[in-house]
PDB file of C-alpha atoms in Angstrom:
ATOM      1  CA  UNK A 269      98.128 -16.060 -38.364  1.00 46.00           C
ATOM      2  CA  UNK A 270      94.985 -14.609 -36.800  1.00 54.00           C
ATOM      3  CA  UNK A 271      91.691 -14.932 -38.622  1.00 53.00           C
ATOM      4  CA  UNK A 272      91.591 -11.153 -38.987  1.00 51.00           C
ATOM      5  CA  UNK A 273      94.954 -11.182 -40.788  1.00 57.00           C
ATOM      6  CA  UNK A 274      93.841 -14.021 -43.042  1.00 56.00           C
ATOM      7  CA  UNK A 275      90.722 -12.139 -44.053  1.00 51.00           C
ATOM      8  CA  UNK A 276      92.793  -9.034 -44.721  1.00 51.00           C
ATOM      9  CA  UNK A 277      95.062 -11.083 -46.960  1.00 55.00           C
ATOM     10  CA  UNK A 278      92.062 -12.482 -48.808  1.00 52.00           C
ATOM     11  CA  UNK A 279      90.844  -8.999 -49.678  1.00 48.00           C
ATOM     12  CA  UNK A 280      94.246  -7.534 -50.533  1.00 47.00           C
ATOM     13  CA  UNK A 281      93.978  -5.532 -53.773  1.00 40.00           C
ATOM     14  CA  UNK A 282      97.270  -6.976 -55.021  1.00 42.00           C
ATOM     15  CA  UNK A 283      95.921 -10.541 -55.182  1.00 40.00           C
ATOM     16  CA  UNK A 284      96.355 -12.126 -58.619  1.00 41.00           C
ATOM     17  CA  UNK A 285      94.471 -14.700 -60.581  1.00 40.00           C
ATOM     18  CA  UNK A 286      95.771 -18.201 -59.877  1.00 42.00           C
ATOM     19  CA  UNK A 287      97.455 -20.614 -62.254  1.00 40.00           C
ATOM     20  CA  UNK A 288      99.079 -17.791 -64.229  1.00 39.00           C
ATOM     21  CA  UNK A 289     102.849 -17.804 -64.879  1.00 41.00           C
ATOM     22  CA  UNK A 290     104.697 -16.201 -61.987  1.00 44.00           C
ATOM     23  CA  UNK A 291     107.838 -14.137 -62.252  1.00 46.00           C
ATOM     24  CA  UNK A 292     111.170 -15.818 -61.546  1.00 46.00           C
ATOM     25  CA  UNK A 293     111.506 -14.016 -58.235  1.00 50.00           C
ATOM     26  CA  UNK A 294     108.063 -15.247 -57.196  1.00 47.00           C
ATOM     27  CA  UNK A 295     108.561 -18.952 -57.894  1.00 47.00           C
ATOM     28  CA  UNK A 296     108.059 -20.958 -54.692  1.00 48.00           C
ATOM     29  CA  UNK A 297     110.991 -23.206 -53.922  1.00 55.00           C
ATOM     30  CA  UNK A 298     110.871 -26.755 -52.549  1.00 58.00           C
ATOM     31  CA  UNK A 299     107.638 -27.847 -50.892  1.00 62.00           C
ATOM     32  CA  UNK A 300     107.701 -29.040 -47.281  1.00 66.00           C
ATOM     33  CA  UNK A 301     107.160 -32.761 -46.915  1.00 64.00           C
ATOM     34  CA  UNK A 302     104.322 -34.077 -44.778  1.00 66.00           C
ATOM     35  CA  UNK A 303     104.770 -36.477 -41.904  1.00 62.00           C
ATOM     36  CA  UNK A 304     101.890 -38.549 -43.278  1.00 62.00           C
ATOM     37  CA  UNK A 305     101.002 -38.521 -46.954  1.00 65.00           C
ATOM     38  CA  UNK A 306      97.512 -37.105 -47.448  1.00 65.00           C
ATOM     39  CA  UNK A 307      96.998 -38.949 -50.717  1.00 64.00           C
ATOM     40  CA  UNK A 308      97.768 -42.257 -48.991  1.00 62.00           C
ATOM     41  CA  UNK A 309      95.370 -41.412 -46.175  1.00 64.00           C
ATOM     42  CA  UNK A 310      92.597 -40.504 -48.591  1.00 66.00           C
ATOM     43  CA  UNK A 311      93.132 -43.758 -50.503  1.00 65.00           C
ATOM     44  CA  UNK A 312      92.769 -45.674 -47.232  1.00 62.00           C
ATOM     45  CA  UNK A 313      89.508 -43.876 -46.572  1.00 63.00           C
ATOM     46  CA  UNK A 314      88.389 -44.876 -50.062  1.00 64.00           C
ATOM     47  CA  UNK A 315      89.028 -48.543 -49.220  1.00 64.00           C
ATOM     48  CA  UNK A 316      87.204 -48.321 -45.896  1.00 67.00           C
ATOM     49  CA  UNK A 317      84.080 -46.157 -46.212  1.00 73.00           C
ATOM     50  CA  UNK A 318      83.314 -45.754 -42.508  1.00 74.00           C
ATOM     51  CA  UNK A 319      85.839 -42.988 -41.699  1.00 74.00           C
ATOM     52  CA  UNK A 320      84.645 -41.073 -44.744  1.00 75.00           C
ATOM     53  CA  UNK A 321      80.997 -41.604 -43.807  1.00 79.00           C
ATOM     54  CA  UNK A 322      81.644 -40.263 -40.301  1.00 80.00           C
ATOM     55  CA  UNK A 323      83.649 -37.279 -41.569  1.00 79.00           C
ATOM     56  CA  UNK A 324      81.003 -36.563 -44.189  1.00 82.00           C
ATOM     57  CA  UNK A 325      78.299 -36.559 -41.526  1.00 84.00           C
ATOM     58  CA  UNK A 326      80.275 -34.149 -39.346  1.00 84.00           C
ATOM     59  CA  UNK A 327      80.921 -31.864 -42.326  1.00 86.00           C
ATOM     60  CA  UNK A 328      77.277 -31.982 -43.336  1.00 86.00           C
ATOM     61  CA  UNK A 329      76.094 -31.006 -39.859  1.00 86.00           C
ATOM     62  CA  UNK A 330      78.670 -28.210 -39.588  1.00 83.00           C
ATOM     63  CA  UNK A 331      77.781 -26.732 -42.961  1.00 84.00           C
ATOM     64  CA  UNK A 332      74.067 -26.480 -42.174  1.00 84.00           C
ATOM     65  CA  UNK A 333      74.601 -23.630 -39.727  1.00 82.00           C
ATOM     66  CA  UNK A 334      75.026 -20.332 -41.605  1.00 82.00           C
ATOM     67  CA  UNK A 335      78.435 -18.754 -41.066  1.00 84.00           C
ATOM     68  CA  UNK A 336      78.136 -15.099 -40.145  1.00 87.00           C
ATOM     69  CA  UNK A 337      81.008 -12.647 -39.769  1.00 88.00           C
ATOM     70  CA  UNK A 338      81.032  -9.785 -37.323  1.00 90.00           C
ATOM     71  CA  UNK A 339      83.056  -7.150 -35.507  1.00 88.00           C
ATOM     72  CA  UNK A 340      83.577  -6.319 -31.856  1.00 88.00           C
ATOM     73  CA  UNK A 341      82.085  -3.020 -30.784  1.00 88.00           C
ATOM     74  CA  UNK A 342      84.004  -0.648 -28.469  1.00 88.00           C
ATOM     75  CA  UNK A 343      81.925  -2.122 -25.654  1.00 89.00           C
ATOM     76  CA  UNK A 344      83.179  -5.614 -26.485  1.00 87.00           C
ATOM     77  CA  UNK A 345      79.927  -6.826 -27.982  1.00 89.00           C
ATOM     78  CA  UNK A 346      79.874  -8.925 -31.158  1.00 90.00           C
ATOM     79  CA  UNK A 347      77.941  -7.290 -33.963  1.00 91.00           C
ATOM     80  CA  UNK A 348      77.185  -9.074 -37.230  1.00 90.00           C
ATOM     81  CA  UNK A 349      78.176  -7.327 -40.439  1.00 89.00           C
ATOM     82  CA  UNK A 350      75.426  -6.631 -43.014  1.00 90.00           C
ATOM     83  CA  UNK A 351      74.825  -9.208 -45.771  1.00 86.00           C
ATOM     84  CA  UNK A 352      76.426  -6.927 -48.369  1.00 84.00           C
ATOM     85  CA  UNK A 353      79.700  -6.660 -46.429  1.00 86.00           C
ATOM     86  CA  UNK A 354      82.631  -7.692 -48.719  1.00 83.00           C
ATOM     87  CA  UNK A 355      83.723 -10.559 -46.457  1.00 85.00           C
ATOM     88  CA  UNK A 356      80.199 -11.879 -45.925  1.00 88.00           C
ATOM     89  CA  UNK A 357      79.299 -11.588 -49.603  1.00 86.00           C
ATOM     90  CA  UNK A 358      82.540 -13.333 -50.562  1.00 86.00           C
ATOM     91  CA  UNK A 359      81.724 -16.253 -48.271  1.00 88.00           C
ATOM     92  CA  UNK A 360      78.103 -16.458 -49.400  1.00 88.00           C
ATOM     93  CA  UNK A 361      79.156 -16.492 -53.074  1.00 86.00           C
ATOM     94  CA  UNK A 362      82.724 -17.881 -53.076  1.00 88.00           C
ATOM     95  CA  UNK A 363      82.748 -18.856 -56.757  1.00 87.00           C
ATOM     96  CA  UNK A 364      80.325 -19.357 -59.652  1.00 85.00           C
ATOM     97  CA  UNK A 365      79.708 -23.040 -58.866  1.00 87.00           C
ATOM     98  CA  UNK A 366      79.283 -23.263 -55.090  1.00 88.00           C
ATOM     99  CA  UNK A 367      77.888 -21.289 -52.192  1.00 89.00           C
ATOM    100  CA  UNK A 368      79.194 -20.878 -48.668  1.00 89.00           C
ATOM    101  CA  UNK A 369      77.449 -24.038 -47.467  1.00 91.00           C
ATOM    102  CA  UNK A 370      79.113 -26.216 -50.103  1.00 92.00           C
ATOM    103  CA  UNK A 371      82.504 -24.637 -49.473  1.00 92.00           C
ATOM    104  CA  UNK A 372      82.251 -25.151 -45.712  1.00 92.00           C
ATOM    105  CA  UNK A 373      81.202 -28.782 -46.218  1.00 92.00           C
ATOM    106  CA  UNK A 374      84.284 -29.499 -48.340  1.00 92.00           C
ATOM    107  CA  UNK A 375      86.628 -27.675 -45.982  1.00 92.00           C
ATOM    108  CA  UNK A 376      85.290 -29.498 -42.919  1.00 91.00           C
ATOM    109  CA  UNK A 377      85.582 -32.826 -44.721  1.00 89.00           C
ATOM    110  CA  UNK A 378      89.264 -32.251 -45.485  1.00 90.00           C
ATOM    111  CA  UNK A 379      89.913 -30.929 -41.979  1.00 90.00           C
ATOM    112  CA  UNK A 380      88.492 -34.033 -40.322  1.00 87.00           C
ATOM    113  CA  UNK A 381      90.220 -36.470 -42.674  1.00 85.00           C
ATOM    114  CA  UNK A 382      93.721 -34.991 -43.018  1.00 86.00           C
ATOM    115  CA  UNK A 383      93.811 -31.903 -40.790  1.00 89.00           C
ATOM    116  CA  UNK A 384      94.185 -29.080 -43.318  1.00 92.00           C
ATOM    117  CA  UNK A 385      92.083 -27.561 -46.078  1.00 93.00           C
ATOM    118  CA  UNK A 386      93.734 -25.337 -48.720  1.00 94.00           C
ATOM    119  CA  UNK A 387      91.722 -22.426 -50.131  1.00 94.00           C
ATOM    120  CA  UNK A 388      92.729 -20.827 -53.412  1.00 92.00           C
ATOM    121  CA  UNK A 389      92.104 -17.077 -53.567  1.00 88.00           C
ATOM    122  CA  UNK A 390      91.761 -15.678 -57.075  1.00 83.00           C
ATOM    123  CA  UNK A 391      90.516 -12.550 -58.751  1.00 74.00           C
ATOM    124  CA  UNK A 392      90.046 -13.390 -62.432  1.00 65.00           C
ATOM    125  CA  UNK A 393      90.840 -10.624 -64.875  1.00 58.00           C
ATOM    126  CA  UNK A 394      88.539 -12.114 -67.495  1.00 48.00           C
ATOM    127  CA  UNK A 395      85.101 -13.633 -67.318  1.00 45.00           C
ATOM    128  CA  UNK A 396      83.953 -11.303 -64.564  1.00 46.00           C
ATOM    129  CA  UNK A 397      80.397 -11.547 -65.849  1.00 46.00           C
ATOM    130  CA  UNK A 398      80.159 -15.130 -64.613  1.00 45.00           C
ATOM    131  CA  UNK A 399      80.663 -14.011 -61.011  1.00 45.00           C
ATOM    132  CA  UNK A 400      77.629 -13.801 -58.805  1.00 46.00           C
ATOM    133  CA  UNK A 401      76.316 -10.278 -58.402  1.00 49.00           C
ATOM    134  CA  UNK A 402      76.396 -10.840 -54.641  1.00 48.00           C
ATOM    135  CA  UNK A 403      80.187 -10.979 -54.737  1.00 50.00           C
ATOM    136  CA  UNK A 404      80.891  -7.325 -55.430  1.00 51.00           C
ATOM    137  CA  UNK A 405      84.648  -7.465 -54.838  1.00 60.00           C
ATOM    138  CA  UNK A 406      85.181  -9.969 -57.647  1.00 69.00           C
ATOM    139  CA  UNK A 407      87.267 -12.424 -55.610  1.00 82.00           C
ATOM    140  CA  UNK A 408      86.768 -16.185 -55.751  1.00 87.00           C
ATOM    141  CA  UNK A 409      87.476 -18.894 -53.179  1.00 91.00           C
ATOM    142  CA  UNK A 410      88.127 -22.472 -54.314  1.00 92.00           C
ATOM    143  CA  UNK A 411      88.817 -25.526 -52.184  1.00 92.00           C
ATOM    144  CA  UNK A 412      91.897 -27.490 -53.247  1.00 92.00           C
ATOM    145  CA  UNK A 413      92.408 -31.232 -52.777  1.00 89.00           C
ATOM    146  CA  UNK A 414      95.135 -31.480 -50.097  1.00 90.00           C
ATOM    147  CA  UNK A 415      96.791 -34.703 -51.308  1.00 85.00           C
ATOM    148  CA  UNK A 416      99.314 -33.219 -53.795  1.00 87.00           C
ATOM    149  CA  UNK A 417      99.355 -29.821 -52.059  1.00 90.00           C
ATOM    150  CA  UNK A 418     102.569 -28.591 -50.400  1.00 90.00           C
ATOM    151  CA  UNK A 419     103.557 -25.543 -48.372  1.00 90.00           C
ATOM    152  CA  UNK A 420     106.719 -23.678 -49.368  1.00 88.00           C
ATOM    153  CA  UNK A 421     108.482 -22.026 -46.431  1.00 84.00           C
ATOM    154  CA  UNK A 422     110.944 -19.146 -46.409  1.00 81.00           C
ATOM    155  CA  UNK A 423     114.203 -19.267 -44.431  1.00 77.00           C
ATOM    156  CA  UNK A 424     112.726 -16.823 -41.913  1.00 77.00           C
ATOM    157  CA  UNK A 425     109.925 -19.270 -41.083  1.00 77.00           C
ATOM    158  CA  UNK A 426     107.140 -17.547 -42.998  1.00 83.00           C
ATOM    159  CA  UNK A 427     105.154 -19.014 -45.876  1.00 87.00           C
ATOM    160  CA  UNK A 428     106.557 -18.172 -49.302  1.00 87.00           C
ATOM    161  CA  UNK A 429     103.954 -19.925 -51.408  1.00 89.00           C
ATOM    162  CA  UNK A 430     102.332 -23.244 -52.247  1.00 92.00           C
ATOM    163  CA  UNK A 431     102.774 -25.989 -54.824  1.00 90.00           C
ATOM    164  CA  UNK A 432     100.576 -28.684 -56.301  1.00 88.00           C
ATOM    165  CA  UNK A 433     102.543 -31.763 -57.364  1.00 84.00           C
ATOM    166  CA  UNK A 434     101.421 -34.868 -59.228  1.00 81.00           C
ATOM    167  CA  UNK A 435     103.655 -37.700 -60.456  1.00 80.00           C
ATOM    168  CA  UNK A 436     106.739 -35.666 -59.626  1.00 77.00           C
ATOM    169  CA  UNK A 437     105.574 -32.696 -61.704  1.00 82.00           C
ATOM    170  CA  UNK A 438     104.610 -29.259 -60.460  1.00 85.00           C
ATOM    171  CA  UNK A 439     101.080 -28.754 -61.752  1.00 85.00           C
ATOM    172  CA  UNK A 440     100.425 -25.352 -60.169  1.00 87.00           C
ATOM    173  CA  UNK A 441     102.108 -22.712 -58.035  1.00 88.00           C
ATOM    174  CA  UNK A 442     100.641 -20.055 -55.802  1.00 90.00           C
ATOM    175  CA  UNK A 443     102.172 -17.141 -53.966  1.00 88.00           C
ATOM    176  CA  UNK A 444     101.290 -16.565 -50.320  1.00 88.00           C
ATOM    177  CA  UNK A 445      98.694 -13.985 -51.421  1.00 86.00           C
ATOM    178  CA  UNK A 446      96.947 -16.427 -53.758  1.00 88.00           C
ATOM    179  CA  UNK A 447      96.136 -19.061 -51.168  1.00 90.00           C
ATOM    180  CA  UNK A 448      95.402 -19.634 -47.519  1.00 91.00           C
ATOM    181  CA  UNK A 449      94.438 -22.726 -45.536  1.00 93.00           C
ATOM    182  CA  UNK A 450      92.627 -23.889 -42.437  1.00 92.00           C
ATOM    183  CA  UNK A 451      94.004 -26.564 -40.125  1.00 91.00           C
ATOM    184  CA  UNK A 452      93.435 -28.509 -36.944  1.00 90.00           C
ATOM    185  CA  UNK A 453      96.556 -28.007 -34.850  1.00 88.00           C
ATOM    186  CA  UNK A 454      99.134 -30.777 -35.072  1.00 86.00           C
ATOM    187  CA  UNK A 455     101.443 -31.221 -32.044  1.00 82.00           C
ATOM    188  CA  UNK A 456     104.057 -32.824 -34.302  1.00 80.00           C
ATOM    189  CA  UNK A 457     104.091 -30.303 -37.156  1.00 83.00           C
ATOM    190  CA  UNK A 458     104.004 -26.506 -37.197  1.00 83.00           C
ATOM    191  CA  UNK A 459     102.927 -26.331 -40.850  1.00 87.00           C
ATOM    192  CA  UNK A 460     100.451 -29.117 -41.570  1.00 89.00           C
ATOM    193  CA  UNK A 461      97.449 -30.066 -39.476  1.00 88.00           C
ATOM    194  CA  UNK A 462      96.216 -33.372 -38.095  1.00 86.00           C
ATOM    195  CA  UNK A 463      92.681 -34.515 -38.767  1.00 84.00           C
ATOM    196  CA  UNK A 464      90.616 -36.018 -35.996  1.00 81.00           C
ATOM    197  CA  UNK A 465      90.036 -39.215 -37.956  1.00 76.00           C
ATOM    198  CA  UNK A 466      93.714 -39.276 -38.860  1.00 73.00           C
ATOM    199  CA  UNK A 467      94.580 -39.048 -35.154  1.00 74.00           C
ATOM    200  CA  UNK A 468      92.242 -41.949 -34.347  1.00 73.00           C
ATOM    201  CA  UNK A 469      93.809 -44.010 -37.121  1.00 69.00           C
ATOM    202  CA  UNK A 470      97.310 -43.269 -35.818  1.00 68.00           C
ATOM    203  CA  UNK A 471      96.274 -44.369 -32.333  1.00 70.00           C
ATOM    204  CA  UNK A 472      94.845 -47.637 -33.651  1.00 69.00           C
ATOM    205  CA  UNK A 473      97.920 -48.289 -35.792  1.00 68.00           C
ATOM    206  CA  UNK A 474     100.202 -47.570 -32.825  1.00 70.00           C
ATOM    207  CA  UNK A 475      98.371 -50.213 -30.799  1.00 71.00           C
ATOM    208  CA  UNK A 476      98.609 -52.649 -33.700  1.00 69.00           C
ATOM    209  CA  UNK A 477     102.348 -52.066 -34.115  1.00 71.00           C
ATOM    210  CA  UNK A 478     102.864 -52.515 -30.365  1.00 75.00           C
ATOM    211  CA  UNK A 479     100.969 -55.825 -30.449  1.00 73.00           C
ATOM    212  CA  UNK A 480     103.045 -57.011 -33.405  1.00 74.00           C
ATOM    213  CA  UNK A 481     106.240 -56.039 -31.603  1.00 74.00           C
ATOM    214  CA  UNK A 482     105.175 -57.925 -28.475  1.00 71.00           C
ATOM    215  CA  UNK A 483     104.308 -61.044 -30.467  1.00 71.00           C
ATOM    216  CA  UNK A 484     107.628 -60.875 -32.313  1.00 71.00           C
ATOM    217  CA  UNK A 485     109.569 -60.328 -29.087  1.00 69.00           C
ATOM    218  CA  UNK A 486     107.912 -63.269 -27.359  1.00 65.00           C
ATOM    219  CA  UNK A 487     108.472 -65.487 -30.374  1.00 62.00           C
ATOM    220  CA  UNK A 488     112.176 -64.676 -30.518  1.00 63.00           C
ATOM    221  CA  UNK A 489     113.109 -64.059 -26.899  1.00 63.00           C
ATOM    222  CA  UNK A 490     110.258 -65.403 -24.799  1.00 59.00           C
ATOM    223  CA  UNK A 491     111.867 -68.866 -24.565  1.00 56.00           C
ATOM    224  CA  UNK A 492     115.478 -69.409 -23.397  1.00 51.00           C
ATOM    225  CA  UNK A 493     117.728 -70.128 -26.407  1.00 51.00           C
ATOM    226  CA  UNK A 494     119.008 -73.261 -24.682  1.00 48.00           C
ATOM    227  CA  UNK A 495     115.605 -74.909 -24.946  1.00 48.00           C
ATOM    228  CA  UNK A 496     115.238 -74.310 -28.663  1.00 52.00           C
ATOM    229  CA  UNK A 497     118.834 -75.067 -29.648  1.00 60.00           C
ATOM    230  CA  UNK A 498     119.180 -78.457 -27.946  1.00 60.00           C
ATOM    231  CA  UNK A 499     118.021 -81.186 -30.305  1.00 63.00           C
ATOM    232  CA  UNK A 500     118.545 -84.185 -28.067  1.00 66.00           C
ATOM    233  CA  UNK A 501     117.160 -85.133 -24.673  1.00 71.00           C
ATOM    234  CA  UNK A 502     118.691 -83.415 -21.659  1.00 70.00           C
ATOM    235  CA  UNK A 503     118.876 -84.447 -18.075  1.00 72.00           C
ATOM    236  CA  UNK A 504     117.409 -82.848 -15.009  1.00 77.00           C
ATOM    237  CA  UNK A 505     120.659 -81.119 -14.096  1.00 80.00           C
ATOM    238  CA  UNK A 506     120.903 -79.436 -17.508  1.00 76.00           C
ATOM    239  CA  UNK A 507     117.252 -78.385 -17.374  1.00 75.00           C
ATOM    240  CA  UNK A 508     117.791 -76.918 -13.898  1.00 80.00           C
ATOM    241  CA  UNK A 509     120.826 -74.969 -15.173  1.00 78.00           C
ATOM    242  CA  UNK A 510     118.847 -73.514 -18.087  1.00 71.00           C
ATOM    243  CA  UNK A 511     116.037 -72.566 -15.712  1.00 74.00           C
ATOM    244  CA  UNK A 512     118.494 -70.889 -13.320  1.00 76.00           C
ATOM    245  CA  UNK A 513     120.042 -68.820 -16.108  1.00 72.00           C
ATOM    246  CA  UNK A 514     116.612 -67.822 -17.435  1.00 67.00           C
ATOM    247  CA  UNK A 515     115.543 -66.535 -14.016  1.00 66.00           C
ATOM    248  CA  UNK A 516     118.654 -64.376 -13.568  1.00 62.00           C
TER     249      UNK A 516
END
């Protein structure tokens, strides 16, 4: 989906507050499984701080540059929208607890580590006074931890909703209008992304598995079976026969 369409979905007037009971017809079905479990990846990063430190540094640098939205003029020139534009004000004041810099930092961190970053889109019907005055439309954007997060697909290949699962239980559900997500493209999956640090880890693990396979192969098949199955001494003729068969 193009960025323009995503932003249009974010500002759709029919968007609902999240975590409210959905109608039976709206209940997302079974979540799509991930090729690599995000929660397992994040736990690995917790054990080894260096990937997290690198991803955190990248996210910190990326979030320091202010994100500005704009439109193309009829002449093809990019023109920034004013600060009070609904999209710009939503990004600058995404929710009562964070600003656009904090949100971008978290999103970039998840993108680099696992490849996708879910964003909950809500428009609370109560407590509107707690919203920043800069966010005139009343929408909120919240980053969601991607580990237990799942995409729910429709039979026609479109997204029907999202689920948040923990310990086999569905903790939260969202319709397609209540959430969106960013991703780094994954050549092996059309739905979920692949983080840059995840890709590096996969490359390293592939080399490790190949080395283990080679060591196992050489241990089992690198020596002719005749040499390891004969317990007693053998003569020159027998040794020459084993050597001849090995070289065939």
